[in-house]
Short mmCIF file of C-alpha atoms in Angstrom, two decimals:
data_model
loop_
_atom_site.label_atom_id
_atom_site.label_comp_id
_atom_site.label_asym_id
_atom_site.label_seq_id
_atom_site.Cartn_x
_atom_site.Cartn_y
_atom_site.Cartn_z
CA UNK Q 1 -15.98 136.77 70.95
CA UNK Q 2 -19.59 137.63 72.13
CA UNK Q 3 -21.08 141.13 72.76
CA UNK Q 4 -21.27 140.80 76.39
CA UNK Q 5 -17.08 139.84 76.91
CA UNK Q 6 -16.52 143.69 75.51
CA UNK Q 7 -14.73 145.91 77.49
CA UNK Q 8 -17.23 149.25 75.80
CA UNK Q 9 -17.31 151.02 78.81
CA UNK Q 10 -14.31 150.82 80.31
CA UNK Q 11 -12.92 152.13 76.24
CA UNK Q 12 -15.59 155.07 76.89
CA UNK Q 13 -14.43 155.75 80.59
CA UNK Q 14 -10.74 156.13 79.25
CA UNK Q 15 -12.49 158.08 76.78
CA UNK Q 16 -13.33 161.13 78.42
CA UNK Q 17 -11.36 160.43 81.36
CA UNK Q 18 -8.94 161.71 78.68
CA UNK Q 19 -11.58 164.87 77.20
CA UNK Q 20 -11.19 166.12 81.12
CA UNK Q 21 -8.18 166.02 80.84
CA UNK Q 22 -7.42 168.06 77.60
CA UNK Q 23 -10.17 170.67 78.75
CA UNK Q 24 -8.27 171.53 82.46
CA UNK Q 25 -4.83 171.88 79.69
CA UNK Q 26 -6.64 173.61 77.03
CA UNK Q 27 -8.90 175.71 79.30
CA UNK Q 28 -5.88 177.02 81.31
CA UNK Q 29 -3.94 177.81 78.70
CA UNK Q 30 -6.66 180.44 77.54
CA UNK Q 31 -7.51 181.54 80.54
CA UNK Q 32 -10.84 179.94 81.04
CA UNK Q 33 -12.16 178.72 84.92
CA UNK Q 34 -12.21 175.17 84.16
CA UNK Q 35 -13.01 172.81 87.21
CA UNK Q 36 -15.94 172.24 86.82
CA UNK Q 37 -16.57 171.21 83.03
CA UNK Q 38 -13.39 168.80 83.66
CA UNK Q 39 -15.86 167.25 86.67
CA UNK Q 40 -18.39 166.79 84.45
CA UNK Q 41 -16.64 164.70 82.03
CA UNK Q 42 -14.88 162.95 84.81
CA UNK Q 43 -18.40 162.09 86.17
CA UNK Q 44 -19.09 160.33 82.85
CA UNK Q 45 -16.34 158.44 82.48
CA UNK Q 46 -16.60 157.26 85.88
CA UNK Q 47 -20.57 156.75 85.87
CA UNK Q 48 -18.96 154.54 82.02
CA UNK Q 49 -16.65 152.58 84.48
CA UNK Q 50 -19.16 151.50 87.12
CA UNK Q 51 -21.62 150.06 84.26
CA UNK Q 52 -19.41 148.01 82.48
CA UNK Q 53 -18.41 146.31 86.67
CA UNK Q 54 -22.43 146.45 87.06
CA UNK Q 55 -22.93 144.17 83.74
CA UNK Q 56 -19.38 143.72 82.52
CA UNK Q 57 -19.17 141.96 85.50
CA UNK Q 58 -22.60 141.62 87.33
CA UNK Q 59 -20.99 143.59 91.32
CA UNK Q 60 -23.62 144.38 92.51
CA UNK Q 61 -22.80 147.39 94.82
CA UNK Q 62 -22.03 149.67 92.34
CA UNK Q 63 -26.17 149.99 92.56
CA UNK Q 64 -25.80 151.60 95.41
CA UNK Q 65 -23.27 154.26 93.87
CA UNK Q 66 -24.31 154.86 90.16
CA UNK Q 67 -27.58 156.84 91.27
CA UNK Q 68 -25.68 158.77 93.46
CA UNK Q 69 -23.13 160.80 90.98
CA UNK Q 70 -26.19 160.28 88.41
CA UNK Q 71 -27.42 163.18 90.52
CA UNK Q 72 -24.22 164.67 90.94
CA UNK Q 73 -24.07 165.12 86.56
CA UNK Q 74 -26.26 167.75 85.85
CA UNK Q 75 -25.92 169.86 88.88
CA UNK Q 76 -21.77 169.38 88.28
CA UNK Q 77 -22.73 170.65 84.20
CA UNK Q 78 -25.89 173.99 85.28
CA UNK Q 79 -23.31 175.30 87.87
CA UNK Q 80 -20.31 174.98 84.82
CA UNK Q 81 -21.97 177.56 82.56
CA UNK Q 82 -23.96 178.84 85.45
CA UNK Q 83 -20.25 179.82 86.67
CA UNK Q 84 -19.06 181.13 83.95
CA UNK Q 85 -21.63 184.18 83.63
CA UNK Q 86 -21.73 187.79 84.15
CA UNK Q 87 -18.79 189.72 84.37
CA UNK Q 88 -17.11 188.36 87.71
CA UNK Q 89 -14.82 185.52 88.06
CA UNK Q 90 -14.95 182.31 87.99
CA UNK Q 91 -16.91 181.97 91.88
CA UNK Q 92 -19.68 179.35 92.55
CA UNK Q 93 -21.52 181.03 95.63
CA UNK Q 94 -22.69 179.71 98.84
CA UNK Q 95 -25.85 179.70 98.18
CA UNK Q 96 -25.47 177.37 94.88
CA UNK Q 97 -23.62 174.09 96.77
CA UNK Q 98 -28.02 173.63 97.57
CA UNK Q 99 -27.59 172.16 94.41
CA UNK Q 100 -25.93 169.03 95.50
CA UNK Q 101 -28.30 167.91 98.49
CA UNK Q 102 -30.41 166.13 96.08
CA UNK Q 103 -27.39 163.85 95.32
CA UNK Q 104 -26.36 164.23 99.28
CA UNK Q 105 -30.02 162.68 100.16
CA UNK Q 106 -30.01 160.13 97.54
CA UNK Q 107 -27.07 158.59 99.14
CA UNK Q 108 -28.70 158.29 102.29
CA UNK Q 109 -31.86 156.22 100.11
CA UNK Q 110 -29.28 154.34 98.70
CA UNK Q 111 -27.09 153.58 101.35
CA UNK Q 112 -29.05 153.21 104.48
CA UNK Q 113 -31.59 151.16 102.39
CA UNK Q 114 -34.81 153.80 103.18
CA UNK Q 115 -38.26 153.44 101.48
CA UNK Q 116 -39.31 155.91 98.26
CA UNK Q 117 -42.70 156.56 97.45
CA UNK Q 118 -41.91 155.94 93.70
CA UNK Q 119 -38.17 154.33 92.17
CA UNK Q 120 -35.16 156.01 93.06
CA UNK Q 121 -34.85 155.98 88.94
CA UNK Q 122 -37.69 158.08 88.17
CA UNK Q 123 -36.55 160.77 91.52
CA UNK Q 124 -32.90 161.09 88.64
CA UNK Q 125 -34.93 161.45 85.64
CA UNK Q 126 -36.95 164.22 87.04
CA UNK Q 127 -33.34 166.04 88.58
CA UNK Q 128 -32.57 165.49 84.87
CA UNK Q 129 -35.96 167.07 83.67
CA UNK Q 130 -35.37 169.85 86.06
CA UNK Q 131 -31.53 170.62 85.18
CA UNK Q 132 -32.50 169.76 81.40
CA UNK Q 133 -34.89 173.31 82.20
CA UNK Q 134 -32.61 175.30 83.56
CA UNK Q 135 -29.53 174.49 81.02
CA UNK Q 136 -31.51 175.38 78.21
CA UNK Q 137 -32.71 179.22 80.17
CA UNK Q 138 -29.39 179.38 79.87
CA UNK Q 139 -28.26 178.63 76.07
CA UNK Q 140 -31.91 180.94 75.79
CA UNK Q 141 -29.77 183.97 77.75
CA UNK Q 142 -27.51 183.71 74.08
CA UNK Q 143 -23.47 183.96 73.66
CA UNK Q 144 -23.75 187.97 74.94
CA UNK Q 145 -24.07 185.44 78.67
CA UNK Q 146 -20.44 185.16 78.63
CA UNK Q 147 -19.68 188.43 78.95
CA UNK Q 148 -16.00 188.31 80.47
CA UNK Q 149 -14.59 186.28 77.68
CA UNK Q 150 -13.21 187.14 73.54
CA UNK Q 151 -15.30 187.11 71.05
CA UNK Q 152 -13.66 183.40 69.57
CA UNK Q 153 -13.45 182.06 73.57
CA UNK Q 154 -17.49 182.68 73.75
CA UNK Q 155 -18.12 180.46 70.36
CA UNK Q 156 -16.48 177.92 71.85
CA UNK Q 157 -18.24 177.61 75.24
CA UNK Q 158 -22.12 177.81 73.26
CA UNK Q 159 -20.66 174.96 71.76
CA UNK Q 160 -19.72 173.65 74.48
CA UNK Q 161 -23.32 174.47 76.17
CA UNK Q 162 -25.15 172.82 73.79
CA UNK Q 163 -23.57 169.69 73.58
CA UNK Q 164 -23.48 169.10 76.92
CA UNK Q 165 -26.86 169.56 76.72
CA UNK Q 166 -27.74 167.21 74.52
CA UNK Q 167 -25.41 164.91 76.11
CA UNK Q 168 -27.66 165.15 79.70
CA UNK Q 169 -30.50 164.31 77.28
CA UNK Q 170 -28.83 160.84 76.15
CA UNK Q 171 -28.07 160.00 79.24
CA UNK Q 172 -31.41 160.31 80.35
CA UNK Q 173 -33.01 158.53 77.36
CA UNK Q 174 -30.65 155.78 77.85
CA UNK Q 175 -30.97 155.17 81.80
CA UNK Q 176 -35.10 155.04 81.35
CA UNK Q 177 -34.30 152.76 78.49
CA UNK Q 178 -31.99 150.73 81.40
CA UNK Q 179 -34.84 150.67 83.80
CA UNK Q 180 -37.40 149.26 81.02
CA UNK Q 181 -35.46 147.09 80.32
CA UNK Q 182 -35.67 145.35 83.78
CA UNK Q 183 -39.42 146.55 84.46
CA UNK Q 184 -40.80 145.17 81.70
CA UNK Q 185 -38.13 143.13 79.25
CA UNK Q 186 -36.33 140.71 81.04
CA UNK Q 187 -33.42 142.68 81.27
CA UNK Q 188 -32.93 141.11 77.64
CA UNK Q 189 -31.52 144.35 75.69
CA UNK Q 190 -28.88 144.81 78.10
CA UNK Q 191 -25.95 144.25 76.39
CA UNK Q 192 -27.23 145.99 73.33
CA UNK Q 193 -28.20 149.29 75.15
CA UNK Q 194 -25.02 149.10 77.16
CA UNK Q 195 -22.96 149.15 74.27
CA UNK Q 196 -24.54 151.52 71.68
CA UNK Q 197 -24.11 154.11 75.15
CA UNK Q 198 -20.51 152.57 75.07
CA UNK Q 199 -20.36 153.14 71.55
CA UNK Q 200 -22.23 156.44 71.86
CA UNK Q 201 -20.23 157.99 74.55
CA UNK Q 202 -16.74 156.52 72.49
CA UNK Q 203 -17.56 158.66 69.28
CA UNK Q 204 -18.34 161.83 71.07
CA UNK Q 205 -15.51 161.73 73.82
CA UNK Q 206 -13.71 161.00 70.18
CA UNK Q 207 -14.24 164.20 68.64
CA UNK Q 208 -13.62 166.27 70.37
CA UNK Q 209 -10.46 165.04 71.39
CA UNK Q 210 -9.97 165.35 66.97
CA UNK Q 211 -11.56 168.19 66.23
CA UNK Q 212 -9.56 171.32 66.77
CA UNK Q 213 -10.97 174.02 69.37
CA UNK Q 214 -11.55 176.32 67.47
CA UNK Q 215 -12.78 174.01 64.68
CA UNK Q 216 -16.73 175.92 63.64
CA UNK Q 217 -20.04 175.51 65.19
CA UNK Q 218 -21.89 172.32 63.49
CA UNK Q 219 -24.88 173.97 61.32
CA UNK Q 220 -27.22 171.90 63.30
CA UNK Q 221 -25.86 173.01 66.72
CA UNK Q 222 -25.26 176.90 65.48
CA UNK Q 223 -28.90 177.23 64.58
CA UNK Q 224 -30.55 175.14 67.02
CA UNK Q 225 -28.80 177.50 69.24
CA UNK Q 226 -30.56 180.37 67.60
CA UNK Q 227 -33.64 179.09 67.44
CA UNK Q 228 -33.66 179.01 71.35
CA UNK Q 229 -32.70 183.11 71.34
CA UNK Q 230 -34.36 184.81 69.17
CA UNK Q 231 -34.84 187.62 70.46
CA UNK Q 232 -38.62 189.40 69.62
CA UNK Q 233 -39.28 191.92 72.43
CA UNK Q 234 -39.36 195.27 69.25
CA UNK Q 235 -36.56 197.92 69.75
CA UNK Q 236 -36.56 200.54 72.00
CA UNK Q 237 -35.00 204.34 72.05
CA UNK Q 238 -33.17 203.58 74.98
CA UNK Q 239 -31.77 200.88 72.58
CA UNK Q 240 -31.53 202.99 69.55
CA UNK Q 241 -29.32 205.83 71.46
CA UNK Q 242 -27.60 202.81 72.98
CA UNK Q 243 -26.52 200.94 69.32
CA UNK Q 244 -25.98 205.01 67.55
CA UNK Q 245 -23.08 205.12 70.55
CA UNK Q 246 -21.60 201.28 69.76
CA UNK Q 247 -20.98 202.43 66.57
CA UNK Q 248 -19.54 205.31 66.98
CA UNK Q 249 -17.33 203.71 69.61
CA UNK Q 250 -15.98 201.36 66.82
CA UNK Q 251 -15.72 203.10 64.31
CA UNK Q 252 -13.98 205.88 66.19
CA UNK Q 253 -11.51 203.81 68.37
CA UNK Q 254 -11.59 200.35 66.76
CA UNK Q 255 -12.03 198.30 69.78
CA UNK Q 256 -12.40 195.44 67.49
CA UNK Q 257 -8.55 195.15 66.69
CA UNK Q 258 -8.54 194.31 69.79
CA UNK Q 259 -8.56 190.05 69.35
CA UNK Q 260 -9.32 189.51 73.44
CA UNK Q 261 -12.31 192.36 73.62
CA UNK Q 262 -15.27 191.40 75.18
CA UNK Q 263 -19.03 193.14 75.72
CA UNK Q 264 -17.51 193.77 79.60
CA UNK Q 265 -14.80 195.85 78.28
CA UNK Q 266 -16.74 197.68 75.95
CA UNK Q 267 -19.36 198.59 78.15
CA UNK Q 268 -17.03 200.35 80.63
CA UNK Q 269 -15.96 202.44 77.60
CA UNK Q 270 -20.00 203.34 77.31
CA UNK Q 271 -20.39 203.81 81.17
CA UNK Q 272 -23.25 201.57 80.03
CA UNK Q 273 -24.66 198.65 81.22
CA UNK Q 274 -23.16 195.31 80.06
CA UNK Q 275 -27.31 193.71 79.52
CA UNK Q 276 -27.70 196.85 78.21
CA UNK Q 277 -25.50 196.82 74.91
CA UNK Q 278 -26.22 192.70 74.34
CA UNK Q 279 -29.76 193.63 74.46
CA UNK Q 280 -29.12 196.66 71.51
CA UNK Q 281 -27.32 194.71 68.96
CA UNK Q 282 -29.49 191.58 69.28
CA UNK Q 283 -32.30 193.27 68.90
CA UNK Q 284 -31.44 196.58 66.61
CA UNK Q 285 -29.25 194.20 63.75
CA UNK Q 286 -30.37 190.98 65.26
CA UNK Q 287 -27.08 189.96 65.91
CA UNK Q 288 -25.52 189.28 69.33
CA UNK Q 289 -22.07 191.60 70.33
CA UNK Q 290 -19.27 188.39 68.67
CA UNK Q 291 -21.58 188.39 65.15
CA UNK Q 292 -21.50 192.88 65.63
CA UNK Q 293 -17.43 192.63 66.44
CA UNK Q 294 -16.32 190.30 63.80
CA UNK Q 295 -18.38 192.31 61.19
CA UNK Q 296 -15.59 195.18 61.83
CA UNK Q 297 -13.56 192.47 61.90
CA UNK Q 298 -13.94 191.16 58.54
CA UNK Q 299 -14.20 195.27 56.87
CA UNK Q 300 -11.49 196.18 58.02
CA UNK Q 301 -10.12 192.76 56.52
CA UNK Q 302 -11.40 193.75 53.79
CA UNK Q 303 -9.64 197.22 53.79
CA UNK Q 304 -6.16 195.63 53.97
CA UNK Q 305 -7.21 192.86 51.02
CA UNK Q 306 -7.59 195.60 48.91
CA UNK Q 307 -5.23 198.17 49.63
CA UNK Q 308 -1.80 196.30 50.64
CA UNK Q 309 0.69 193.33 49.92
CA UNK Q 310 0.69 192.05 53.51
CA UNK Q 311 -0.60 188.23 53.53
CA UNK Q 312 -3.84 186.79 54.15
CA UNK Q 313 -2.37 185.18 57.65
CA UNK Q 314 -1.40 189.18 58.10
CA UNK Q 315 -4.26 190.24 57.53
CA UNK Q 316 -5.94 188.31 59.79
CA UNK Q 317 -4.46 188.92 62.89
CA UNK Q 318 -4.34 192.66 62.55
CA UNK Q 319 -7.87 192.60 61.96
CA UNK Q 320 -8.66 191.27 65.40
CA UNK Q 321 -9.41 188.37 64.59
CA UNK Q 322 -6.97 184.84 66.11
CA UNK Q 323 -8.14 182.22 64.71
CA UNK Q 324 -8.20 181.32 60.78
CA UNK Q 325 -11.31 178.80 60.85
CA UNK Q 326 -12.77 181.89 62.55
CA UNK Q 327 -11.15 184.28 60.26
CA UNK Q 328 -13.02 182.72 57.18
CA UNK Q 329 -16.01 181.92 58.51
CA UNK Q 330 -16.44 185.08 59.48
CA UNK Q 331 -15.28 186.65 55.98
CA UNK Q 332 -18.08 183.97 53.77
CA UNK Q 333 -20.44 184.92 56.11
CA UNK Q 334 -20.47 188.37 55.35
CA UNK Q 335 -18.72 189.07 51.23
CA UNK Q 336 -19.71 185.65 50.49
CA UNK Q 337 -16.64 184.66 49.49
CA UNK Q 338 -13.40 183.77 50.70
CA UNK Q 339 -10.01 186.30 51.39
CA UNK Q 340 -8.45 185.06 48.11
CA UNK Q 341 -10.83 185.02 45.95
CA UNK Q 342 -12.12 188.49 47.56
CA UNK Q 343 -8.46 189.89 46.69
CA UNK Q 344 -8.34 188.70 43.54
CA UNK Q 345 -11.52 190.01 42.66
CA UNK Q 346 -10.74 193.66 44.13
CA UNK Q 347 -7.61 193.83 41.98
#
């Protein structure tokens, strides 16, 4: 069997479609607004199918459709995460409909065969670059932009946002490679590029299906995100006062014991804007809100490990953690030990 007969694009599209379905089921279970995130993976799957039709079966009509869908991929990804910001529900304002105009204009250009000053591929690349910058700006906002989500959900959202950004960069690179392949290399590398791109999409999709949703953020991704969100602004008196009120609330009322606590609810209790709370934690402690809350939870767990005979799993829930992976990771980060070793040495 030659490499041309291997239907990798179709396998890639199938896995991407399954990921889209899983995103719907998982996010609905935990209460995330999920529509656009699922649409993003569905678009990747459709693009893979069209790539298969175009290069495996030489169906020329696909050329009219692929650029249009490509112009939808980035806006959908951007709006998916943009809609999750702030304290409000998942709503896309009417002004955001403007993000669909480039795809609409591309469809008109392609289907009416209108000549453009530059190849349509370059217009698509420009769109990818613009939205890469926009998504990067969302990443730079840090985890605390997801104000209405609990700490565990925030971790998953941060990972998803960074992975989506990386996916968009990878897609753009492969699109440029295909363009250069036809423009300068007489299409000699078409099969290799398509196969490599399909394998990459299969690998990413399979990883998202196999790895549990509570899996810790990989070190590389975590460091990448932290490098983009480091706040260098000096600490102000307002920051110190806000942080003092926040610490008093955490010690006196222990809201961190609620596994669903989020920065919006804390801000309401303090009668302080959520952004001000986030800034105070970032600048005074050089932490995001999730790290700050989990530190209190670890302290609570340490107290229970030393003073009770409760099983570690019960202590995990009693301290406000929802998943074992998050509990073990945060406990190790704060104490340098696992919960069982900590209990053994403490007693």
